[in-house]
Amino acid sequence: MSVLAECRQEAGAVPAVNVVWAVAVRPSLRRRARAAGIPLTPDTLARRQTHQLRVLRPSVGWPDRMRTDLKASDRAVVTAEKGREEVWFQWRPGWRRHTVWGSITFDEAAGTVLLDLREGAAYTGVSGVRPGASFVALCQVAGGLGLVAAGS
């Protein structure tokens, strides 16, 4: 099912607005996906994005460099770390103060990470994020940390 068809299916009470939004945003999502090396799938508008990604250029200490890059990003707020293998954070995918929750789990031996991003987190008093925000955040994190889809 295409992103447009999925948006029409979820449209509900205000179908015209959602269909127009889907037509307008699809090229942007496709461009972001292509730039990040992540396939555009029917689940692109899902509230939760979980992807196994690989490090584009693995070298000694790559998880520490990723951790440092994530903390240095102006879009991320690291909230917790679980040893050396996992980092929990909030990511701001757009210009507004809306955020998505995320976690990165490192597998040093395989040179891969599990990136899990979920919509629904927003600063107090701010309405929810737009559909596709988790996918936008996925593309931004992957691009910023030098990650690509595991099958690429």
N, CA, C and O atoms as a GROMACS GRO file, in nm:
protein
  608
    1MET      N    1   0.084  -0.117   0.000
    1MET     CA    2   0.000   0.000   0.000
    1MET      C    3   0.090   0.124   0.000
    1MET      O    4   0.189   0.129   0.073
    2SER      N    5   0.056   0.222  -0.079
    2SER     CA    6   0.139   0.342  -0.088
    2SER      C    7   0.113   0.432   0.032
    2SER      O    8   0.015   0.416   0.105
    3VAL      N    9   0.202   0.528   0.051
    3VAL     CA   10   0.187   0.625   0.159
    3VAL      C   11   0.059   0.703   0.140
    3VAL      O   12  -0.013   0.729   0.236
    4LEU      N   13   0.028   0.741   0.016
    4LEU     CA   14  -0.094   0.814  -0.013
    4LEU      C   15  -0.217   0.732   0.021
    4LEU      O   16  -0.311   0.783   0.082
    5ALA      N   17  -0.219   0.605  -0.018
    5ALA     CA   18  -0.334   0.519   0.010
    5ALA      C   19  -0.350   0.499   0.160
    5ALA      O   20  -0.463   0.497   0.210
    6GLU      N   21  -0.239   0.483   0.232
    6GLU     CA   22  -0.247   0.466   0.376
    6GLU      C   23  -0.302   0.591   0.443
    6GLU      O   24  -0.380   0.582   0.537
    7CYS      N   25  -0.260   0.708   0.394
    7CYS     CA   26  -0.310   0.832   0.452
    7CYS      C   27  -0.459   0.847   0.424
    7CYS      O   28  -0.533   0.895   0.510
    8ARG      N   29  -0.503   0.807   0.304
    8ARG     CA   30  -0.646   0.812   0.274
    8ARG      C   31  -0.724   0.720   0.367
    8ARG      O   32  -0.833   0.754   0.413
    9GLN      N   33  -0.666   0.602   0.395
    9GLN     CA   34  -0.732   0.505   0.482
    9GLN      C   35  -0.745   0.561   0.624
    9GLN      O   36  -0.847   0.539   0.689
   10GLU      N   37  -0.643   0.633   0.672
   10GLU     CA   38  -0.646   0.690   0.807
   10GLU      C   39  -0.718   0.823   0.814
   10GLU      O   40  -0.736   0.878   0.922
   11ALA      N   41  -0.760   0.877   0.699
   11ALA     CA   42  -0.813   1.012   0.692
   11ALA      C   43  -0.932   1.034   0.785
   11ALA      O   44  -0.936   1.134   0.857
   12GLY      N   45  -1.030   0.945   0.784
   12GLY     CA   46  -1.142   0.957   0.874
   12GLY      C   47  -1.232   1.076   0.846
   12GLY      O   48  -1.285   1.090   0.736
   13ALA      N   49  -1.248   1.164   0.946
   13ALA     CA   50  -1.346   1.272   0.941
   13ALA      C   51  -1.311   1.383   0.843
   13ALA      O   52  -1.402   1.447   0.790
   14VAL      N   53  -1.184   1.409   0.817
   14VAL     CA   54  -1.145   1.520   0.730
   14VAL      C   55  -1.058   1.466   0.616
   14VAL      O   56  -0.939   1.497   0.610
   15PRO      N   57  -1.115   1.385   0.526
   15PRO     CA   58  -1.034   1.319   0.424
   15PRO      C   59  -0.964   1.415   0.328
   15PRO      O   60  -0.850   1.390   0.290
   16ALA      N   61  -1.028   1.522   0.288
   16ALA     CA   62  -0.968   1.612   0.189
   16ALA      C   63  -0.838   1.673   0.241
   16ALA      O   64  -0.740   1.681   0.168
   17VAL      N   65  -0.838   1.716   0.365
   17VAL     CA   66  -0.718   1.777   0.423
   17VAL      C   67  -0.605   1.676   0.432
   17VAL      O   68  -0.491   1.707   0.398
   18ASN      N   69  -0.635   1.554   0.478
   18ASN     CA   70  -0.532   1.453   0.491
   18ASN      C   71  -0.478   1.406   0.356
   18ASN      O   72  -0.358   1.380   0.344
   19VAL      N   73  -0.563   1.396   0.257
   19VAL     CA   74  -0.518   1.354   0.124
   19VAL      C   75  -0.427   1.462   0.065
   19VAL      O   76  -0.323   1.430   0.007
   20VAL      N   77  -0.466   1.588   0.078
   20VAL     CA   78  -0.382   1.697   0.029
   20VAL      C   79  -0.248   1.695   0.101
   20VAL      O   80  -0.143   1.712   0.039
   21TRP      N   81  -0.250   1.674   0.234
   21TRP     CA   82  -0.126   1.669   0.311
   21TRP      C   83  -0.038   1.553   0.263
   21TRP      O   84   0.083   1.570   0.250
   22ALA      N   85  -0.098   1.436   0.237
   22ALA     CA   86  -0.021   1.321   0.192
   22ALA      C   87   0.042   1.345   0.055
   22ALA      O   88   0.157   1.308   0.033
   23VAL      N   89  -0.031   1.407  -0.035
   23VAL     CA   90   0.022   1.437  -0.168
   23VAL      C   91   0.138   1.536  -0.157
   23VAL      O   92   0.236   1.524  -0.230
   24ALA      N   93   0.125   1.632  -0.067
   24ALA     CA   94   0.230   1.732  -0.052
   24ALA      C   95   0.354   1.678   0.017
   24ALA      O   96   0.466   1.718  -0.016
   25VAL      N   97   0.337   1.588   0.112
   25VAL     CA   98   0.451   1.543   0.193
   25VAL      C   99   0.522   1.422   0.134
   25VAL      O  100   0.638   1.398   0.167
   26ARG      N  101   0.457   1.345   0.048
   26ARG     CA  102   0.518   1.222  -0.006
   26ARG      C  103   0.651   1.247  -0.077
   26ARG      O  104   0.746   1.173  -0.053
   27PRO      N  105   0.662   1.348  -0.163
   27PRO     CA  106   0.792   1.373  -0.227
   27PRO      C  107   0.902   1.406  -0.125
   27PRO      O  108   1.017   1.366  -0.142
   28SER      N  109   0.865   1.478  -0.021
   28SER     CA  110   0.962   1.512   0.084
   28SER      C  111   1.010   1.386   0.157
   28SER      O  112   1.129   1.370   0.182
   29LEU      N  113   0.916   1.297   0.191
   29LEU     CA  114   0.954   1.173   0.259
   29LEU      C  115   1.039   1.085   0.168
   29LEU      O  116   1.136   1.024   0.214
   30ARG      N  117   1.004   1.078   0.040
   30ARG     CA  118   1.082   0.999  -0.055
   30ARG      C  119   1.225   1.053  -0.067
   30ARG      O  120   1.321   0.976  -0.069
   31ARG      N  121   1.237   1.185  -0.074
   31ARG     CA  122   1.369   1.248  -0.085
   31ARG      C  123   1.453   1.222   0.040
   31ARG      O  124   1.571   1.192   0.030
   32ARG      N  125   1.391   1.234   0.156
   32ARG     CA  126   1.462   1.208   0.282
   32ARG      C  127   1.507   1.062   0.290
   32ARG      O  128   1.620   1.033   0.331
   33ALA      N  129   1.419   0.972   0.252
   33ALA     CA  130   1.451   0.829   0.256
   33ALA      C  131   1.567   0.796   0.164
   33ALA      O  132   1.658   0.723   0.201
   34ARG      N  133   1.563   0.850   0.045
   34ARG     CA  134   1.670   0.824  -0.052
   34ARG      C  135   1.803   0.879   0.000
   34ARG      O  136   1.905   0.811  -0.010
   35ALA      N  137   1.803   1.000   0.054
   35ALA     CA  138   1.926   1.061   0.105
   35ALA      C  139   1.984   0.983   0.222
   35ALA      O  140   2.106   0.976   0.239
   36ALA      N  141   1.896   0.924   0.304
   36ALA     CA  142   1.943   0.849   0.421
   36ALA      C  143   1.972   0.702   0.390
   36ALA      O  144   2.026   0.632   0.475
   37GLY      N  145   1.936   0.655   0.271
   37GLY     CA  146   1.958   0.515   0.237
   37GLY      C  147   1.862   0.421   0.305
   37GLY      O  148   1.895   0.306   0.334
   38ILE      N  149   1.741   0.469   0.330
   38ILE     CA  150   1.638   0.389   0.398
   38ILE      C  151   1.522   0.372   0.301
   38ILE      O  152   1.477   0.470   0.243
   39PRO      N  153   1.471   0.249   0.282
   39PRO     CA  154   1.361   0.229   0.187
   39PRO      C  155   1.230   0.292   0.236
   39PRO      O  156   1.199   0.287   0.355
   40LEU      N  157   1.156   0.349   0.144
   40LEU     CA  158   1.024   0.404   0.172
   40LEU      C  159   0.925   0.289   0.163
   40LEU      O  160   0.912   0.227   0.057
   41THR      N  161   0.856   0.260   0.270
   41THR     CA  162   0.764   0.147   0.276
   41THR      C  163   0.623   0.194   0.311
   41THR      O  164   0.604   0.311   0.345
   42PRO      N  165   0.524   0.105   0.303
   42PRO     CA  166   0.389   0.144   0.345
   42PRO      C  167   0.381   0.184   0.492
   42PRO      O  168   0.287   0.253   0.532
   43ASP      N  169   0.477   0.143   0.572
   43ASP     CA  170   0.476   0.177   0.715
   43ASP      C  171   0.540   0.311   0.745
   43ASP      O  172   0.565   0.344   0.861
   44THR      N  173   0.567   0.389   0.643
   44THR     CA  174   0.635   0.517   0.660
   44THR      C  175   0.560   0.610   0.754
   44THR      O  176   0.623   0.685   0.829
   45LEU      N  177   0.428   0.608   0.750
   45LEU     CA  178   0.349   0.698   0.836
   45LEU      C  179   0.316   0.637   0.972
   45LEU      O  180   0.244   0.698   1.050
   46ALA      N  181   0.369   0.520   1.001
   46ALA     CA  182   0.343   0.456   1.131
   46ALA      C  183   0.400   0.542   1.243
   46ALA      O  184   0.501   0.609   1.226
   47ARG      N  185   0.334   0.538   1.357
   47ARG     CA  186   0.379   0.616   1.473
   47ARG      C  187   0.510   0.564   1.531
   47ARG      O  188   0.581   0.638   1.600
   48ARG      N  189   0.542   0.438   1.503
   48ARG     CA  190   0.666   0.380   1.554
   48ARG      C  191   0.749   0.327   1.439
   48ARG      O  192   0.698   0.254   1.353
   49GLN      N  193   0.875   0.362   1.437
   49GLN     CA  194   0.968   0.316   1.335
   49GLN      C  195   1.081   0.239   1.405
   49GLN      O  196   1.153   0.296   1.488
   50THR      N  197   1.095   0.112   1.373
   50THR     CA  198   1.202   0.030   1.428
   50THR      C  199   1.278  -0.030   1.311
   50THR      O  200   1.222  -0.105   1.231
   51HIS      N  201   1.405   0.003   1.302
   51HIS     CA  202   1.486  -0.043   1.188
   51HIS      C  203   1.623  -0.089   1.235
   51HIS      O  204   1.686  -0.028   1.321
   52GLN      N  205   1.667  -0.199   1.175
   52GLN     CA  206   1.804  -0.249   1.195
   52GLN      C  207   1.888  -0.179   1.090
   52GLN      O  208   1.866  -0.197   0.970
   53LEU      N  209   1.984  -0.100   1.132
   53LEU     CA  210   2.070  -0.026   1.041
   53LEU      C  211   2.215  -0.066   1.062
   53LEU      O  212   2.252  -0.117   1.168
   54ARG      N  213   2.296  -0.045   0.960
   54ARG     CA  214   2.437  -0.077   0.975
   54ARG      C  215   2.519   0.052   0.967
   54ARG      O  216   2.476   0.152   0.910
   55VAL      N  217   2.636   0.046   1.026
   55VAL     CA  218   2.725   0.160   1.025
   55VAL      C  219   2.791   0.168   0.888
   55VAL      O  220   2.844   0.068   0.838
   56LEU      N  221   2.786   0.285   0.828
   56LEU     CA  222   2.841   0.302   0.694
   56LEU      C  223   2.992   0.279   0.692
   56LEU      O  224   3.042   0.210   0.603
   57ARG      N  225   3.063   0.335   0.788
   57ARG     CA  226   3.208   0.317   0.796
   57ARG      C  227   3.248   0.275   0.937
   57ARG      O  228   3.291   0.359   1.017
   58PRO      N  229   3.234   0.145   0.968
   58PRO     CA  230   3.271   0.100   1.103
   58PRO      C  231   3.423   0.106   1.124
   58PRO      O  232   3.500   0.072   1.035
   59SER      N  233   3.462   0.149   1.240
   59SER     CA  234   3.603   0.150   1.280
   59SER      C  235   3.606   0.138   1.432
   59SER      O  236   3.502   0.139   1.497
   60VAL      N  237   3.723   0.126   1.486
   60VAL     CA  238   3.737   0.109   1.631
   60VAL      C  239   3.671   0.228   1.702
   60VAL      O  240   3.699   0.344   1.670
   61GLY      N  241   3.585   0.199   1.798
   61GLY     CA  242   3.520   0.303   1.879
   61GLY      C  243   3.401   0.371   1.813
   61GLY      O  244   3.361   0.479   1.857
   62TRP      N  245   3.343   0.311   1.709
   62TRP     CA  246   3.230   0.376   1.642
   62TRP      C  247   3.110   0.400   1.732
   62TRP      O  248   3.044   0.503   1.715
   63PRO      N  249   3.076   0.311   1.828
   63PRO     CA  250   2.961   0.344   1.914
   63PRO      C  251   2.985   0.469   1.999
   63PRO      O  252   2.893   0.548   2.021
   64ASP      N  253   3.108   0.487   2.046
   64ASP     CA  254   3.138   0.606   2.126
   64ASP      C  255   3.127   0.733   2.043
   64ASP      O  256   3.078   0.835   2.090
   65ARG      N  257   3.174   0.727   1.918
   65ARG     CA  258   3.163   0.844   1.830
   65ARG      C  259   3.016   0.875   1.801
   65ARG      O  260   2.978   0.992   1.797
   66MET      N  261   2.934   0.771   1.780
   66MET     CA  262   2.792   0.794   1.757
   66MET      C  263   2.726   0.856   1.878
   66MET      O  264   2.646   0.949   1.866
   67ARG      N  265   2.759   0.807   1.994
   67ARG     CA  266   2.706   0.860   2.119
   67ARG      C  267   2.742   1.009   2.130
   67ARG      O  268   2.657   1.091   2.164
   68THR      N  269   2.867   1.042   2.101
   68THR     CA  270   2.913   1.182   2.108
   68THR      C  271   2.841   1.268   2.005
   68THR      O  272   2.799   1.379   2.036
   69ASP      N  273   2.828   1.217   1.882
   69ASP     CA  274   2.758   1.292   1.777
   69ASP      C  275   2.612   1.316   1.813
   69ASP      O  276   2.558   1.424   1.789
   70LEU      N  277   2.547   1.215   1.872
   70LEU     CA  278   2.408   1.229   1.912
   70LEU      C  279   2.394   1.336   2.020
   70LEU      O  280   2.304   1.420   2.012
   71LYS      N  281   2.481   1.334   2.118
   71LYS     CA  282   2.476   1.433   2.227
   71LYS      C  283   2.506   1.574   2.175
   71LYS      O  284   2.454   1.672   2.230
   72ALA      N  285   2.588   1.585   2.072
   72ALA     CA  286   2.626   1.716   2.018
   72ALA      C  287   2.518   1.775   1.927
   72ALA      O  288   2.522   1.895   1.899
   73SER      N  289   2.424   1.695   1.880
   73SER     CA  290   2.321   1.743   1.789
   73SER      C  291   2.228   1.842   1.859
   73SER      O  292   2.190   1.823   1.975
   74ASP      N  293   2.192   1.948   1.788
   74ASP     CA  294   2.098   2.046   1.844
   74ASP      C  295   1.955   1.995   1.840
   74ASP      O  296   1.866   2.059   1.895
   75ARG      N  297   1.930   1.882   1.775
   75ARG     CA  298   1.795   1.823   1.768
   75ARG      C  299   1.772   1.717   1.875
   75ARG      O  300   1.658   1.675   1.897
   76ALA      N  301   1.878   1.673   1.942
   76ALA     CA  302   1.866   1.561   2.037
   76ALA      C  303   1.885   1.605   2.181
   76ALA      O  304   1.961   1.697   2.211
   77VAL      N  305   1.812   1.536   2.268
   77VAL     CA  306   1.832   1.548   2.412
   77VAL      C  307   1.845   1.406   2.465
   77VAL      O  308   1.748   1.331   2.468
   78VAL      N  309   1.965   1.369   2.506
   78VAL     CA  310   1.987   1.234   2.559
   78VAL      C  311   1.927   1.230   2.699
   78VAL      O  312   1.958   1.314   2.784
   79THR      N  313   1.840   1.132   2.722
   79THR     CA  314   1.772   1.122   2.851
   79THR      C  315   1.828   1.013   2.940
   79THR      O  316   1.819   1.025   3.063
   80ALA      N  317   1.884   0.907   2.884
   80ALA     CA  318   1.938   0.798   2.965
   80ALA      C  319   2.032   0.712   2.882
   80ALA      O  320   2.021   0.706   2.759
   81GLU      N  321   2.123   0.646   2.950
   81GLU     CA  322   2.212   0.550   2.884
   81GLU      C  323   2.211   0.422   2.966
   81GLU      O  324   2.216   0.425   3.089
   82LYS      N  325   2.203   0.311   2.896
   82LYS     CA  326   2.205   0.181   2.961
   82LYS      C  327   2.338   0.116   2.927
   82LYS      O  328   2.350   0.042   2.829
   83GLY      N  329   2.438   0.145   3.009
   83GLY     CA  330   2.572   0.093   2.984
   83GLY      C  331   2.625   0.144   2.852
   83GLY      O  332   2.595   0.257   2.812
   84ARG      N  333   2.704   0.063   2.785
   84ARG     CA  334   2.759   0.101   2.656
   84ARG      C  335   2.671   0.058   2.539
   84ARG      O  336   2.696   0.096   2.424
   85GLU      N  337   2.568  -0.021   2.568
   85GLU     CA  338   2.492  -0.079   2.457
   85GLU      C  339   2.365  -0.005   2.416
   85GLU      O  340   2.310  -0.035   2.310
   86GLU      N  341   2.316   0.090   2.496
   86GLU     CA  342   2.189   0.154   2.460
   86GLU      C  343   2.184   0.299   2.507
   86GLU      O  344   2.233   0.333   2.615
   87VAL      N  345   2.122   0.385   2.423
   87VAL     CA  346   2.103   0.526   2.455
   87VAL      C  347   1.957   0.561   2.428
   87VAL      O  348   1.903   0.526   2.324
   88TRP      N  349   1.893   0.629   2.524
   88TRP     CA  350   1.756   0.677   2.508
   88TRP      C  351   1.762   0.828   2.489
   88TRP      O  352   1.841   0.896   2.555
   89PHE      N  353   1.679   0.880   2.399
   89PHE     CA  354   1.685   1.023   2.369
   89PHE      C  355   1.552   1.074   2.316
   89PHE      O  356   1.464   0.995   2.281
   90GLN      N  357   1.539   1.206   2.311
   90GLN     CA  358   1.428   1.271   2.242
   90GLN      C  359   1.488   1.341   2.121
   90GLN      O  360   1.598   1.396   2.129
   91TRP      N  361   1.416   1.339   2.010
   91TRP     CA  362   1.465   1.400   1.886
   91TRP      C  363   1.359   1.495   1.834
   91TRP      O  364   1.241   1.461   1.830
   92ARG      N  365   1.400   1.613   1.794
   92ARG     CA  366   1.310   1.713   1.737
   92ARG      C  367   1.323   1.708   1.585
   92ARG      O  368   1.422   1.758   1.531
   93PRO      N  369   1.225   1.648   1.514
   93PRO     CA  370   1.237   1.632   1.370
   93PRO      C  371   1.211   1.759   1.288
   93PRO      O  372   1.255   1.768   1.174
   94GLY      N  373   1.142   1.856   1.345
   94GLY     CA  374   1.110   1.978   1.270
   94GLY      C  375   1.157   2.102   1.342
   94GLY      O  376   1.236   2.096   1.437
   95TRP      N  377   1.107   2.215   1.296
   95TRP     CA  378   1.146   2.343   1.357
   95TRP      C  379   1.070   2.369   1.486
   95TRP      O  380   1.117   2.445   1.571
   96ARG      N  381   0.956   2.308   1.501
   96ARG     CA  382   0.877   2.329   1.622
   96ARG      C  383   0.936   2.249   1.738
   96ARG      O  384   1.034   2.177   1.722
   97ARG      N  385   0.874   2.264   1.853
   97ARG     CA  386   0.926   2.198   1.972
   97ARG      C  387   0.875   2.055   1.989
   97ARG      O  388   0.899   1.994   2.093
   98HIS      N  389   0.807   2.001   1.892
   98HIS     CA  390   0.757   1.863   1.900
   98HIS      C  391   0.874   1.767   1.896
   98HIS      O  392   0.972   1.789   1.824
   99THR      N  393   0.865   1.659   1.973
   99THR     CA  394   0.972   1.561   1.974
   99THR      C  395   0.916   1.420   1.957
   99THR      O  396   0.797   1.395   1.977
  100VAL      N  397   1.004   1.328   1.920
  100VAL     CA  398   0.973   1.186   1.922
  100VAL      C  399   1.074   1.121   2.016
  100VAL      O  400   1.186   1.169   2.031
  101TRP      N  401   1.033   1.012   2.079
  101TRP     CA  402   1.122   0.936   2.167
  101TRP      C  403   1.201   0.839   2.083
  101TRP      O  404   1.151   0.787   1.982
  102GLY      N  405   1.323   0.813   2.123
  102GLY     CA  406   1.402   0.718   2.048
  102GLY      C  407   1.502   0.644   2.135
  102GLY      O  408   1.535   0.687   2.245
  103SER      N  409   1.549   0.534   2.082
  103SER     CA  410   1.657   0.460   2.146
  103SER      C  411   1.745   0.400   2.038
  103SER      O  412   1.699   0.363   1.930
  104ILE      N  413   1.873   0.391   2.070
  104ILE     CA  414   1.970   0.325   1.982
  104ILE      C  415   2.034   0.215   2.062
  104ILE      O  416   2.088   0.238   2.171
  105THR      N  417   2.029   0.093   2.008
  105THR     CA  418   2.095  -0.021   2.070
  105THR      C  419   2.209  -0.062   1.979
  105THR      O  420   2.188  -0.092   1.861
  106PHE      N  421   2.330  -0.064   2.033
  106PHE     CA  422   2.451  -0.093   1.955
  106PHE      C  423   2.486  -0.241   1.959
  106PHE      O  424   2.478  -0.304   2.064
  107ASP      N  425   2.524  -0.296   1.845
  107ASP     CA  426   2.579  -0.431   1.836
  107ASP      C  427   2.717  -0.418   1.772
  107ASP      O  428   2.730  -0.423   1.649
  108GLU      N  429   2.820  -0.400   1.856
  108GLU     CA  430   2.955  -0.374   1.807
  108GLU      C  431   3.007  -0.487   1.719
  108GLU      O  432   3.072  -0.461   1.618
  109ALA      N  433   2.981  -0.611   1.757
  109ALA     CA  434   3.034  -0.725   1.683
  109ALA      C  435   2.982  -0.728   1.539
  109ALA      O  436   3.058  -0.757   1.446
  110ALA      N  437   2.854  -0.699   1.521
  110ALA     CA  438   2.794  -0.703   1.388
  110ALA      C  439   2.809  -0.571   1.312
  110ALA      O  440   2.790  -0.567   1.191
  111GLY      N  441   2.841  -0.463   1.382
  111GLY     CA  442   2.850  -0.331   1.318
  111GLY      C  443   2.714  -0.275   1.283
  111GLY      O  444   2.699  -0.202   1.185
  112THR      N  445   2.613  -0.310   1.365
  112THR     CA  446   2.477  -0.264   1.339
  112THR      C  447   2.419  -0.195   1.463
  112THR      O  448   2.472  -0.208   1.574
  113VAL      N  449   2.311  -0.123   1.440
  113VAL     CA  450   2.236  -0.062   1.550
  113VAL      C  451   2.088  -0.089   1.526
  113VAL      O  452   2.045  -0.104   1.412
  114LEU      N  453   2.012  -0.094   1.632
  114LEU     CA  454   1.867  -0.101   1.624
  114LEU      C  455   1.817   0.037   1.665
  114LEU      O  456   1.835   0.079   1.779
  115LEU      N  457   1.755   0.105   1.572
  115LEU     CA  458   1.703   0.239   1.596
  115LEU      C  459   1.552   0.229   1.610
  115LEU      O  460   1.484   0.181   1.520
  116ASP      N  461   1.500   0.274   1.723
  116ASP     CA  462   1.358   0.265   1.754
  116ASP      C  463   1.308   0.405   1.787
  116ASP      O  464   1.351   0.464   1.886
  117LEU      N  465   1.218   0.459   1.705
  117LEU     CA  466   1.164   0.594   1.724
  117LEU      C  467   1.013   0.588   1.734
  117LEU      O  468   0.948   0.516   1.658
  118ARG      N  469   0.956   0.664   1.828
  118ARG     CA  470   0.813   0.663   1.853
  118ARG      C  471   0.759   0.804   1.866
  118ARG      O  472   0.815   0.887   1.938
  119GLU      N  473   0.647   0.831   1.797
  119GLU     CA  474   0.578   0.960   1.811
  119GLU      C  475   0.506   0.964   1.944
  119GLU      O  476   0.495   0.863   2.014
  120GLY      N  477   0.458   1.082   1.976
  120GLY     CA  478   0.374   1.094   2.093
  120GLY      C  479   0.434   1.176   2.204
  120GLY      O  480   0.363   1.214   2.297
  121ALA      N  481   0.562   1.205   2.197
  121ALA     CA  482   0.623   1.288   2.300
  121ALA      C  483   0.625   1.432   2.251
  121ALA      O  484   0.672   1.459   2.140
  122ALA      N  485   0.576   1.522   2.332
  122ALA     CA  486   0.581   1.664   2.298
  122ALA      C  487   0.601   1.742   2.426
  122ALA      O  488   0.562   1.697   2.534
  123TYR      N  489   0.660   1.857   2.415
  123TYR     CA  490   0.677   1.940   2.534
  123TYR      C  491   0.540   1.981   2.586
  123TYR      O  492   0.443   1.982   2.510
  124THR      N  493   0.531   2.013   2.713
  124THR     CA  494   0.405   2.048   2.777
  124THR      C  495   0.334   2.160   2.702
  124THR      O  496   0.395   2.260   2.665
  125GLY      N  497   0.205   2.143   2.680
  125GLY     CA  498   0.124   2.247   2.618
  125GLY      C  499   0.130   2.250   2.466
  125GLY      O  500   0.072   2.339   2.404
  126VAL      N  501   0.198   2.156   2.404
  126VAL     CA  502   0.212   2.155   2.259
  126VAL      C  503   0.133   2.036   2.205
  126VAL      O  504   0.138   1.926   2.261
  127SER      N  505   0.060   2.058   2.097
  127SER     CA  506  -0.017   1.948   2.040
  127SER      C  507   0.075   1.844   1.977
  127SER      O  508   0.196   1.866   1.968
  128GLY      N  509   0.020   1.733   1.936
  128GLY     CA  510   0.098   1.621   1.883
  128GLY      C  511   0.172   1.652   1.754
  128GLY      O  512   0.154   1.758   1.694
  129VAL      N  513   0.254   1.559   1.713
  129VAL     CA  514   0.333   1.575   1.592
  129VAL      C  515   0.257   1.524   1.471
  129VAL      O  516   0.160   1.449   1.486
  130ARG      N  517   0.299   1.563   1.353
  130ARG     CA  518   0.233   1.522   1.229
  130ARG      C  519   0.264   1.376   1.196
  130ARG      O  520   0.367   1.324   1.239
  131PRO      N  521   0.175   1.310   1.120
  131PRO     CA  522   0.207   1.175   1.074
  131PRO      C  523   0.336   1.176   0.993
  131PRO      O  524   0.359   1.266   0.913
  132GLY      N  525   0.418   1.077   1.014
  132GLY     CA  526   0.545   1.068   0.943
  132GLY      C  527   0.661   1.128   1.019
  132GLY      O  528   0.775   1.121   0.972
  133ALA      N  529   0.636   1.189   1.136
  133ALA     CA  530   0.743   1.253   1.213
  133ALA      C  531   0.848   1.151   1.257
  133ALA      O  532   0.967   1.182   1.260
  134SER      N  533   0.804   1.030   1.292
  134SER     CA  534   0.901   0.927   1.333
  134SER      C  535   0.991   0.889   1.216
  134SER      O  536   1.110   0.864   1.235
  135PHE      N  537   0.934   0.883   1.095
  135PHE     CA  538   1.014   0.848   0.978
  135PHE      C  539   1.112   0.961   0.945
  135PHE      O  540   1.227   0.935   0.910
  136VAL      N  541   1.067   1.084   0.955
  136VAL     CA  542   1.156   1.199   0.932
  136VAL      C  543   1.271   1.194   1.031
  136VAL      O  544   1.386   1.213   0.994
  137ALA      N  545   1.240   1.170   1.159
  137ALA     CA  546   1.344   1.160   1.262
  137ALA      C  547   1.438   1.044   1.231
  137ALA      O  548   1.560   1.058   1.248
  138LEU      N  549   1.385   0.931   1.186
  138LEU     CA  550   1.468   0.816   1.149
  138LEU      C  551   1.568   0.855   1.041
  138LEU      O  552   1.687   0.823   1.052
  139CYS      N  553   1.522   0.923   0.939
  139CYS     CA  554   1.610   0.966   0.830
  139CYS      C  555   1.715   1.065   0.879
  139CYS      O  556   1.831   1.058   0.839
  140GLN      N  557   1.675   1.157   0.967
  140GLN     CA  558   1.768   1.257   1.018
  140GLN      C  559   1.875   1.192   1.106
  140GLN      O  560   1.994   1.224   1.093
  141VAL      N  561   1.834   1.102   1.195
  141VAL     CA  562   1.931   1.035   1.283
  141VAL      C  563   2.025   0.949   1.199
  141VAL      O  564   2.146   0.952   1.219
  142ALA      N  565   1.968   0.872   1.107
  142ALA     CA  566   2.052   0.784   1.024
  142ALA      C  567   2.152   0.865   0.942
  142ALA      O  568   2.269   0.828   0.934
  143GLY      N  569   2.108   0.974   0.884
  143GLY     CA  570   2.197   1.059   0.804
  143GLY      C  571   2.304   1.124   0.890
  143GLY      O  572   2.420   1.130   0.851
  144GLY      N  573   2.265   1.172   1.008
  144GLY     CA  574   2.359   1.239   1.096
  144GLY      C  575   2.464   1.147   1.158
  144GLY      O  576   2.575   1.190   1.186
  145LEU      N  577   2.427   1.020   1.178
  145LEU     CA  578   2.519   0.926   1.241
  145LEU      C  579   2.588   0.833   1.141
  145LEU      O  580   2.668   0.748   1.181
  146GLY      N  581   2.558   0.848   1.012
  146GLY     CA  582   2.623   0.764   0.911
  146GLY      C  583   2.574   0.622   0.911
  146GLY      O  584   2.653   0.528   0.905
  147LEU      N  585   2.441   0.605   0.918
  147LEU     CA  586   2.378   0.474   0.918
  147LEU      C  587   2.302   0.454   0.788
  147LEU      O  588   2.250   0.550   0.731
  148VAL      N  589   2.294   0.329   0.742
  148VAL     CA  590   2.212   0.294   0.625
  148VAL      C  591   2.135   0.167   0.657
  148VAL      O  592   2.167   0.097   0.754
  149ALA      N  593   2.035   0.138   0.576
  149ALA     CA  594   1.955   0.017   0.597
  149ALA      C  595   2.045  -0.106   0.593
  149ALA      O  596   2.139  -0.112   0.513
  150ALA      N  597   2.016  -0.202   0.678
  150ALA     CA  598   2.099  -0.322   0.690
  150ALA      C  599   2.104  -0.402   0.560
  150ALA      O  600   2.204  -0.470   0.533
  151GLY      N  601   1.999  -0.397   0.480
  151GLY     CA  602   1.996  -0.470   0.355
  151GLY      C  603   2.065  -0.400   0.240
  151GLY      O  604   2.079  -0.458   0.132
  152SER      N  605   2.109  -0.275   0.260
  152SER     CA  606   2.172  -0.196   0.151
  152SER      C  607   2.312  -0.240   0.124
  152SER      O  608   2.378  -0.184   0.036
   0.00000   0.00000   0.00000
